[in-house]
C-alpha positions as protocol buffer text, in pm:
chain_id: "A"
residue {
  index: 1
  type: UNK
  ca { x: 1845 y: -1193 z: -1635 }
}
residue {
  index: 2
  type: UNK
  ca { x: 1730 y: -843 z: -1565 }
}
residue {
  index: 3
  type: UNK
  ca { x: 1693 y: -740 z: -1201 }
}
residue {
  index: 4
  type: UNK
  ca { x: 1334 y: -796 z: -1101 }
}
residue {
  index: 5
  type: UNK
  ca { x: 1060 y: -805 z: -840 }
}
residue {
  index: 6
  type: UNK
  ca { x: 940 y: -1156 z: -754 }
}
residue {
  index: 7
  type: UNK
  ca { x: 608 y: -1229 z: -581 }
}
residue {
  index: 8
  type: UNK
  ca { x: 627 y: -1529 z: -350 }
}
residue {
  index: 9
  type: UNK
  ca { x: 344 y: -1696 z: -157 }
}
residue {
  index: 10
  type: UNK
  ca { x: 521 y: -1770 z: 172 }
}
residue {
  index: 11
  type: UNK
  ca { x: 431 y: -2113 z: 314 }
}
residue {
  index: 12
  type: UNK
  ca { x: 316 y: -2167 z: 671 }
}
residue {
  index: 13
  type: UNK
  ca { x: 600 y: -2199 z: 925 }
}
residue {
  index: 14
  type: UNK
  ca { x: 861 y: -2063 z: 685 }
}
residue {
  index: 15
  type: UNK
  ca { x: 1036 y: -1746 z: 795 }
}
residue {
  index: 16
  type: UNK
  ca { x: 1075 y: -1469 z: 540 }
}
residue {
  index: 17
  type: UNK
  ca { x: 1450 y: -1539 z: 548 }
}
residue {
  index: 18
  type: UNK
  ca { x: 1381 y: -1906 z: 468 }
}
residue {
  index: 19
  type: UNK
  ca { x: 1232 y: -1791 z: 138 }
}
residue {
  index: 20
  type: UNK
  ca { x: 1536 y: -1577 z: 55 }
}
residue {
  index: 21
  type: UNK
  ca { x: 1773 y: -1860 z: 150 }
}
residue {
  index: 22
  type: UNK
  ca { x: 1581 y: -2102 z: -74 }
}
residue {
  index: 23
  type: UNK
  ca { x: 1590 y: -1890 z: -389 }
}
residue {
  index: 24
  type: UNK
  ca { x: 1912 y: -1685 z: -355 }
}
residue {
  index: 25
  type: UNK
  ca { x: 2157 y: -1946 z: -488 }
}
residue {
  index: 26
  type: UNK
  ca { x: 1943 y: -2041 z: -792 }
}
residue {
  index: 27
  type: UNK
  ca { x: 1903 y: -1671 z: -874 }
}
residue {
  index: 28
  type: UNK
  ca { x: 2281 y: -1628 z: -847 }
}
residue {
  index: 29
  type: UNK
  ca { x: 2336 y: -1918 z: -1086 }
}
residue {
  index: 30
  type: UNK
  ca { x: 2090 y: -1765 z: -1330 }
}
residue {
  index: 31
  type: UNK
  ca { x: 2268 y: -1431 z: -1300 }
}
residue {
  index: 32
  type: UNK
  ca { x: 2606 y: -1588 z: -1379 }
}
residue {
  index: 33
  type: UNK
  ca { x: 2482 y: -1699 z: -1721 }
}
residue {
  index: 34
  type: UNK
  ca { x: 2486 y: -1337 z: -1836 }
}
residue {
  index: 35
  type: UNK
  ca { x: 2866 y: -1339 z: -1815 }
}
residue {
  index: 36
  type: UNK
  ca { x: 3132 y: -1522 z: -2018 }
}
residue {
  index: 37
  type: UNK
  ca { x: 3211 y: -1869 z: -1882 }
}
residue {
  index: 38
  type: UNK
  ca { x: 3561 y: -1768 z: -1771 }
}
residue {
  index: 39
  type: UNK
  ca { x: 3420 y: -1485 z: -1554 }
}
residue {
  index: 40
  type: UNK
  ca { x: 3141 y: -1676 z: -1379 }
}
residue {
  index: 41
  type: UNK
  ca { x: 3355 y: -1816 z: -1097 }
}
residue {
  index: 42
  type: UNK
  ca { x: 3433 y: -1461 z: -987 }
}
residue {
  index: 43
  type: UNK
  ca { x: 3068 y: -1381 z: -924 }
}
residue {
  index: 44
  type: UNK
  ca { x: 3005 y: -1474 z: -562 }
}
residue {
  index: 45
  type: UNK
  ca { x: 2696 y: -1280 z: -468 }
}
residue {
  index: 46
  type: UNK
  ca { x: 2369 y: -1138 z: -599 }
}
residue {
  index: 47
  type: UNK
  ca { x: 2154 y: -903 z: -393 }
}
residue {
  index: 48
  type: UNK
  ca { x: 1821 y: -1056 z: -294 }
}
residue {
  index: 49
  type: UNK
  ca { x: 1596 y: -907 z: -25 }
}
residue {
  index: 50
  type: UNK
  ca { x: 1233 y: -892 z: 80 }
}
residue {
  index: 51
  type: UNK
  ca { x: 1000 y: -601 z: 149 }
}
residue {
  index: 52
  type: UNK
  ca { x: 805 y: -657 z: 471 }
}
residue {
  index: 53
  type: UNK
  ca { x: 860 y: -952 z: 704 }
}
residue {
  index: 54
  type: UNK
  ca { x: 589 y: -1213 z: 761 }
}
residue {
  index: 55
  type: UNK
  ca { x: 576 y: -1412 z: 1086 }
}
residue {
  index: 56
  type: UNK
  ca { x: 636 y: -1789 z: 1052 }
}
residue {
  index: 57
  type: UNK
  ca { x: 271 y: -1857 z: 1139 }
}
residue {
  index: 58
  type: UNK
  ca { x: 151 y: -1620 z: 865 }
}
residue {
  index: 59
  type: UNK
  ca { x: 122 y: -1705 z: 497 }
}
residue {
  index: 60
  type: UNK
  ca { x: 83 y: -1495 z: 186 }
}
residue {
  index: 61
  type: UNK
  ca { x: 252 y: -1231 z: -20 }
}
residue {
  index: 62
  type: UNK
  ca { x: 624 y: -1173 z: 20 }
}
residue {
  index: 63
  type: UNK
  ca { x: 769 y: -923 z: -228 }
}
residue {
  index: 64
  type: UNK
  ca { x: 1128 y: -1018 z: -318 }
}
residue {
  index: 65
  type: UNK
  ca { x: 1359 y: -768 z: -489 }
}
residue {
  index: 66
  type: UNK
  ca { x: 1681 y: -856 z: -671 }
}
residue {
  index: 67
  type: UNK
  ca { x: 1992 y: -666 z: -779 }
}
residue {
  index: 68
  type: UNK
  ca { x: 1947 y: -293 z: -823 }
}
residue {
  index: 69
  type: UNK
  ca { x: 1576 y: -323 z: -744 }
}
residue {
  index: 70
  type: UNK
  ca { x: 1660 y: -391 z: -378 }
}
residue {
  index: 71
  type: UNK
  ca { x: 1670 y: -10 z: -360 }
}
residue {
  index: 72
  type: UNK
  ca { x: 1289 y: -21 z: -389 }
}
residue {
  index: 73
  type: UNK
  ca { x: 1247 y: -227 z: -71 }
}
residue {
  index: 74
  type: UNK
  ca { x: 1177 y: 69 z: 159 }
}
residue {
  index: 75
  type: UNK
  ca { x: 929 y: 215 z: -89 }
}
residue {
  index: 76
  type: UNK
  ca { x: 740 y: -114 z: -115 }
}
residue {
  index: 77
  type: UNK
  ca { x: 744 y: -164 z: 264 }
}
residue {
  index: 78
  type: UNK
  ca { x: 581 y: 176 z: 308 }
}
residue {
  index: 79
  type: UNK
  ca { x: 282 y: 81 z: 91 }
}
residue {
  index: 80
  type: UNK
  ca { x: -67 y: -2 z: 217 }
}
residue {
  index: 81
  type: UNK
  ca { x: -120 y: -368 z: 312 }
}
residue {
  index: 82
  type: UNK
  ca { x: -417 y: -602 z: 316 }
}
residue {
  index: 83
  type: UNK
  ca { x: -465 y: -921 z: 517 }
}
residue {
  index: 84
  type: UNK
  ca { x: -726 y: -1187 z: 577 }
}
residue {
  index: 85
  type: UNK
  ca { x: -730 y: -1400 z: 887 }
}
residue {
  index: 86
  type: UNK
  ca { x: -909 y: -1567 z: 1176 }
}
residue {
  index: 87
  type: UNK
  ca { x: -914 y: -1478 z: 1544 }
}
residue {
  index: 88
  type: UNK
  ca { x: -1046 y: -1683 z: 1833 }
}
residue {
  index: 89
  type: UNK
  ca { x: -1250 y: -1530 z: 2116 }
}
residue {
  index: 90
  type: UNK
  ca { x: -1245 y: -1645 z: 2477 }
}
residue {
  index: 91
  type: UNK
  ca { x: -873 y: -1651 z: 2558 }
}
residue {
  index: 92
  type: UNK
  ca { x: -541 y: -1474 z: 2502 }
}
residue {
  index: 93
  type: UNK
  ca { x: -186 y: -1590 z: 2440 }
}
residue {
  index: 94
  type: UNK
  ca { x: 141 y: -1419 z: 2541 }
}
residue {
  index: 95
  type: UNK
  ca { x: 242 y: -1392 z: 2174 }
}
residue {
  index: 96
  type: UNK
  ca { x: -110 y: -1285 z: 2062 }
}
residue {
  index: 97
  type: UNK
  ca { x: -109 y: -1583 z: 1822 }
}
residue {
  index: 98
  type: UNK
  ca { x: -55 y: -1960 z: 1835 }
}
residue {
  index: 99
  type: UNK
  ca { x: 321 y: -1941 z: 1888 }
}
residue {
  index: 100
  type: UNK
  ca { x: 229 y: -1971 z: 2257 }
}
residue {
  index: 101
  type: UNK
  ca { x: -57 y: -2155 z: 2427 }
}
residue {
  index: 102
  type: UNK
  ca { x: -400 y: -2002 z: 2503 }
}
residue {
  index: 103
  type: UNK
  ca { x: -462 y: -1890 z: 2861 }
}
residue {
  index: 104
  type: UNK
  ca { x: -683 y: -1650 z: 3060 }
}
residue {
  index: 105
  type: UNK
  ca { x: -1001 y: -1819 z: 2935 }
}
residue {
  index: 106
  type: UNK
  ca { x: -1320 y: -1612 z: 2946 }
}
residue {
  index: 107
  type: UNK
  ca { x: -1683 y: -1679 z: 2841 }
}
residue {
  index: 108
  type: UNK
  ca { x: -1797 y: -1540 z: 2506 }
}
residue {
  index: 109
  type: UNK
  ca { x: -2158 y: -1666 z: 2496 }
}
residue {
  index: 110
  type: UNK
  ca { x: -2295 y: -1313 z: 2550 }
}
residue {
  index: 111
  type: UNK
  ca { x: -2123 y: -1185 z: 2235 }
}
residue {
  index: 112
  type: UNK
  ca { x: -2368 y: -1139 z: 1947 }
}
residue {
  index: 113
  type: UNK
  ca { x: -2298 y: -1086 z: 1577 }
}
residue {
  index: 114
  type: UNK
  ca { x: -2420 y: -727 z: 1614 }
}
residue {
  index: 115
  type: UNK
  ca { x: -2165 y: -662 z: 1889 }
}
residue {
  index: 116
  type: UNK
  ca { x: -1888 y: -815 z: 1678 }
}
residue {
  index: 117
  type: UNK
  ca { x: -1970 y: -601 z: 1373 }
}
residue {
  index: 118
  type: UNK
  ca { x: -2000 y: -286 z: 1586 }
}
residue {
  index: 119
  type: UNK
  ca { x: -1670 y: -352 z: 1760 }
}
residue {
  index: 120
  type: UNK
  ca { x: -1497 y: -414 z: 1426 }
}
residue {
  index: 121
  type: UNK
  ca { x: -1615 y: -74 z: 1301 }
}
residue {
  index: 122
  type: UNK
  ca { x: -1472 y: 90 z: 1614 }
}
residue {
  index: 123
  type: UNK
  ca { x: -1126 y: -51 z: 1534 }
}
residue {
  index: 124
  type: UNK
  ca { x: -1087 y: 165 z: 1222 }
}
residue {
  index: 125
  type: UNK
  ca { x: -894 y: 491 z: 1214 }
}
residue {
  index: 126
  type: UNK
  ca { x: -568 y: 627 z: 1352 }
}
residue {
  index: 127
  type: UNK
  ca { x: -457 y: 462 z: 1676 }
}
residue {
  index: 128
  type: UNK
  ca { x: -158 y: 395 z: 1896 }
}
residue {
  index: 129
  type: UNK
  ca { x: -67 y: 27 z: 1886 }
}
residue {
  index: 130
  type: UNK
  ca { x: 177 y: -159 z: 2110 }
}
residue {
  index: 131
  type: UNK
  ca { x: 377 y: -433 z: 1932 }
}
residue {
  index: 132
  type: UNK
  ca { x: 358 y: -786 z: 2077 }
}
residue {
  index: 133
  type: UNK
  ca { x: 643 y: -879 z: 2311 }
}
residue {
  index: 134
  type: UNK
  ca { x: 695 y: -1183 z: 2086 }
}
residue {
  index: 135
  type: UNK
  ca { x: 789 y: -969 z: 1785 }
}
residue {
  index: 136
  type: UNK
  ca { x: 1099 y: -885 z: 1584 }
}
residue {
  index: 137
  type: UNK
  ca { x: 1099 y: -531 z: 1721 }
}
residue {
  index: 138
  type: UNK
  ca { x: 1442 y: -449 z: 1864 }
}
residue {
  index: 139
  type: UNK
  ca { x: 1491 y: -347 z: 2227 }
}
residue {
  index: 140
  type: UNK
  ca { x: 1844 y: -228 z: 2308 }
}
residue {
  index: 141
  type: UNK
  ca { x: 1966 y: -402 z: 1994 }
}
residue {
  index: 142
  type: UNK
  ca { x: 1800 y: -736 z: 2075 }
}
residue {
  index: 143
  type: UNK
  ca { x: 1486 y: -880 z: 1915 }
}
residue {
  index: 144
  type: UNK
  ca { x: 1190 y: -854 z: 2152 }
}
residue {
  index: 145
  type: UNK
  ca { x: 1098 y: -1221 z: 2104 }
}
residue {
  index: 146
  type: UNK
  ca { x: 1445 y: -1325 z: 2223 }
}
residue {
  index: 147
  type: UNK
  ca { x: 1399 y: -1128 z: 2544 }
}
residue {
  index: 148
  type: UNK
  ca { x: 1044 y: -1261 z: 2588 }
}
residue {
  index: 149
  type: UNK
  ca { x: 1155 y: -1622 z: 2549 }
}
residue {
  index: 150
  type: UNK
  ca { x: 1416 y: -1567 z: 2823 }
}
residue {
  index: 151
  type: UNK
  ca { x: 1150 y: -1425 z: 3053 }
}
residue {
  index: 152
  type: UNK
  ca { x: 1307 y: -1078 z: 3060 }
}
residue {
  index: 153
  type: UNK
  ca { x: 1095 y: -775 z: 3151 }
}
residue {
  index: 154
  type: UNK
  ca { x: 1090 y: -487 z: 2904 }
}
residue {
  index: 155
  type: UNK
  ca { x: 855 y: -226 z: 2761 }
}
residue {
  index: 156
  type: UNK
  ca { x: 770 y: -170 z: 2393 }
}
residue {
  index: 157
  type: UNK
  ca { x: 665 y: 179 z: 2297 }
}
residue {
  index: 158
  type: UNK
  ca { x: 333 y: 217 z: 2111 }
}
residue {
  index: 159
  type: UNK
  ca { x: 341 y: 340 z: 1751 }
}
residue {
  index: 160
  type: UNK
  ca { x: 85 y: 525 z: 1542 }
}
residue {
  index: 161
  type: UNK
  ca { x: -90 y: 313 z: 1279 }
}
residue {
  index: 162
  type: UNK
  ca { x: -400 y: 356 z: 1065 }
}
residue {
  index: 163
  type: UNK
  ca { x: -659 y: 83 z: 1021 }
}
residue {
  index: 164
  type: UNK
  ca { x: -834 y: 175 z: 697 }
}
residue {
  index: 165
  type: UNK
  ca { x: -1075 y: -119 z: 700 }
}
residue {
  index: 166
  type: UNK
  ca { x: -1165 y: -396 z: 943 }
}
residue {
  index: 167
  type: UNK
  ca { x: -1431 y: -612 z: 782 }
}
residue {
  index: 168
  type: UNK
  ca { x: -1587 y: -919 z: 942 }
}
residue {
  index: 169
  type: UNK
  ca { x: -1616 y: -1190 z: 675 }
}
residue {
  index: 170
  type: UNK
  ca { x: -1738 y: -1484 z: 881 }
}
residue {
  index: 171
  type: UNK
  ca { x: -1852 y: -1576 z: 1232 }
}
residue {
  index: 172
  type: UNK
  ca { x: -1835 y: -1929 z: 1375 }
}
residue {
  index: 173
  type: UNK
  ca { x: -1794 y: -1859 z: 1744 }
}
residue {
  index: 174
  type: UNK
  ca { x: -1545 y: -1868 z: 1897 }
}
residue {
  index: 175
  type: UNK
  ca { x: -1379 y: -1808 z: 1555 }
}
residue {
  index: 176
  type: UNK
  ca { x: -1419 y: -1481 z: 1367 }
}
residue {
  index: 177
  type: UNK
  ca { x: -1288 y: -1428 z: 1012 }
}
residue {
  index: 178
  type: UNK
  ca { x: -1180 y: -1081 z: 902 }
}
residue {
  index: 179
  type: UNK
  ca { x: -1018 y: -866 z: 634 }
}
residue {
  index: 180
  type: UNK
  ca { x: -792 y: -573 z: 728 }
}
residue {
  index: 181
  type: UNK
  ca { x: -645 y: -287 z: 525 }
}
residue {
  index: 182
  type: UNK
  ca { x: -377 y: -98 z: 715 }
}
residue {
  index: 183
  type: UNK
  ca { x: -62 y: 111 z: 703 }
}
residue {
  index: 184
  type: UNK
  ca { x: 300 y: 5 z: 745 }
}
residue {
  index: 185
  type: UNK
  ca { x: 400 y: -122 z: 1088 }
}
residue {
  index: 186
  type: UNK
  ca { x: 60 y: -258 z: 1190 }
}
residue {
  index: 187
  type: UNK
  ca { x: 70 y: -579 z: 1392 }
}
residue {
  index: 188
  type: UNK
  ca { x: -242 y: -780 z: 1312 }
}
residue {
  index: 189
  type: UNK
  ca { x: -173 y: -991 z: 1623 }
}
residue {
  index: 190
  type: UNK
  ca { x: -203 y: -677 z: 1834 }
}
residue {
  index: 191
  type: UNK
  ca { x: -520 y: -581 z: 1649 }
}
residue {
  index: 192
  type: UNK
  ca { x: -671 y: -920 z: 1735 }
}
residue {
  index: 193
  type: UNK
  ca { x: -569 y: -876 z: 2099 }
}
residue {
  index: 194
  type: UNK
  ca { x: -719 y: -526 z: 2114 }
}
residue {
  index: 195
  type: UNK
  ca { x: -1038 y: -652 z: 1948 }
}
residue {
  index: 196
  type: UNK
  ca { x: -1077 y: -916 z: 2218 }
}
residue {
  index: 197
  type: UNK
  ca { x: -1009 y: -658 z: 2490 }
}
residue {
  index: 198
  type: UNK
  ca { x: -1288 y: -436 z: 2356 }
}
residue {
  index: 199
  type: UNK
  ca { x: -1527 y: -731 z: 2355 }
}
residue {
  index: 200
  type: UNK
  ca { x: -1422 y: -826 z: 2708 }
}
residue {
  index: 201
  type: UNK
  ca { x: -1359 y: -1185 z: 2600 }
}
residue {
  index: 202
  type: UNK
  ca { x: -994 y: -1178 z: 2501 }
}
residue {
  index: 203
  type: UNK
  ca { x: -884 y: -1296 z: 2156 }
}
residue {
  index: 204
  type: UNK
  ca { x: -580 y: -1431 z: 1976 }
}
residue {
  index: 205
  type: UNK
  ca { x: -484 y: -1470 z: 1612 }
}
residue {
  index: 206
  type: UNK
  ca { x: -511 y: -1826 z: 1476 }
}
residue {
  index: 207
  type: UNK
  ca { x: -449 y: -1765 z: 1104 }
}
residue {
  index: 208
  type: UNK
  ca { x: -318 y: -1479 z: 891 }
}
residue {
  index: 209
  type: UNK
  ca { x: -257 y: -1431 z: 519 }
}
residue {
  index: 210
  type: UNK
  ca { x: -118 y: -1117 z: 351 }
}
residue {
  index: 211
  type: UNK
  ca { x: -307 y: -1066 z: 27 }
}
residue {
  index: 212
  type: UNK
  ca { x: -170 y: -732 z: -94 }
}
residue {
  index: 213
  type: UNK
  ca { x: 116 y: -484 z: -60 }
}
residue {
  index: 214
  type: UNK
  ca { x: 42 y: -168 z: -254 }
}
residue {
  index: 215
  type: UNK
  ca { x: -36 y: -280 z: -610 }
}
residue {
  index: 216
  type: UNK
  ca { x: 124 y: -624 z: -565 }
}
residue {
  index: 217
  type: UNK
  ca { x: -131 y: -905 z: -523 }
}
residue {
  index: 218
  type: UNK
  ca { x: -113 y: -1253 z: -372 }
}
residue {
  index: 219
  type: UNK
  ca { x: -302 y: -1397 z: -670 }
}
residue {
  index: 220
  type: UNK
  ca { x: 2 y: -1318 z: -886 }
}
residue {
  index: 221
  type: UNK
  ca { x: 248 y: -1493 z: -650 }
}
residue {
  index: 222
  type: UNK
  ca { x: 407 y: -1839 z: -668 }
}
residue {
  index: 223
  type: UNK
  ca { x: 509 y: -2064 z: -382 }
}
residue {
  index: 224
  type: UNK
  ca { x: 889 y: -2110 z: -362 }
}
residue {
  index: 225
  type: UNK
  ca { x: 890 y: -2458 z: -516 }
}
residue {
  index: 226
  type: UNK
  ca { x: 684 y: -2350 z: -818 }
}
residue {
  index: 227
  type: UNK
  ca { x: 904 y: -2044 z: -865 }
}
residue {
  index: 228
  type: UNK
  ca { x: 1217 y: -2261 z: -865 }
}
residue {
  index: 229
  type: UNK
  ca { x: 1057 y: -2509 z: -1104 }
}
residue {
  index: 230
  type: UNK
  ca { x: 994 y: -2225 z: -1350 }
}
residue {
  index: 231
  type: UNK
  ca { x: 1346 y: -2090 z: -1295 }
}
residue {
  index: 232
  type: UNK
  ca { x: 1515 y: -2427 z: -1353 }
}
residue {
  index: 233
  type: UNK
  ca { x: 1294 y: -2494 z: -1653 }
}
residue {
  index: 234
  type: UNK
  ca { x: 1401 y: -2162 z: -1804 }
}
residue {
  index: 235
  type: UNK
  ca { x: 1767 y: -2237 z: -1732 }
}
residue {
  index: 236
  type: UNK
  ca { x: 1741 y: -2577 z: -1902 }
}
residue {
  index: 237
  type: UNK
  ca { x: 1582 y: -2419 z: -2208 }
}
residue {
  index: 238
  type: UNK
  ca { x: 1864 y: -2163 z: -2224 }
}
């Protein structure tokens, strides 16, 4: 088995690490078959990593690298990304998505489609974005979401990101569907929050799917179970 790049469609509520944990051992077993039988017991590990974490409530493309190709992880993470998703107007959540409950309810009946399209256009370009407090960003060596869940006070520094496209693909108020093309490090949850702030209605992310990283496409990805089925089928043939 040559080292390779595997495209996985991450299921809802799985962490990115859940995917790696699911496929690492089968990949190791496949790797062992390249060696003589008497040497296989000595092979204890095989490098498997992913390029770009997805939140548990997000689905879509997770690029997995194996063996020597794990050296390409940083390069892949730096590539342009594309997402589709849905945000809900009229409230916010502490996590900017449905990990926490909606609050701060506001009316949205004065928001027209024209206003929504105009506001979406204003979101494009270079901007300073503050990560959500419920994120994996580290603060003093601790994940921000761990501090947030304990009720600790802390400040996350804004970072520069570029929103290359923010396209509205459907409106069913209070829900708004969108497509985003952006640079590395962009938090789509924060983008949804900022969008709601500009509208004056508040907003939170209710669904998110990553459809592209650089030249890698979701349409070419397999869910973990289908990938393992193909892997086991290949092993049985061999």
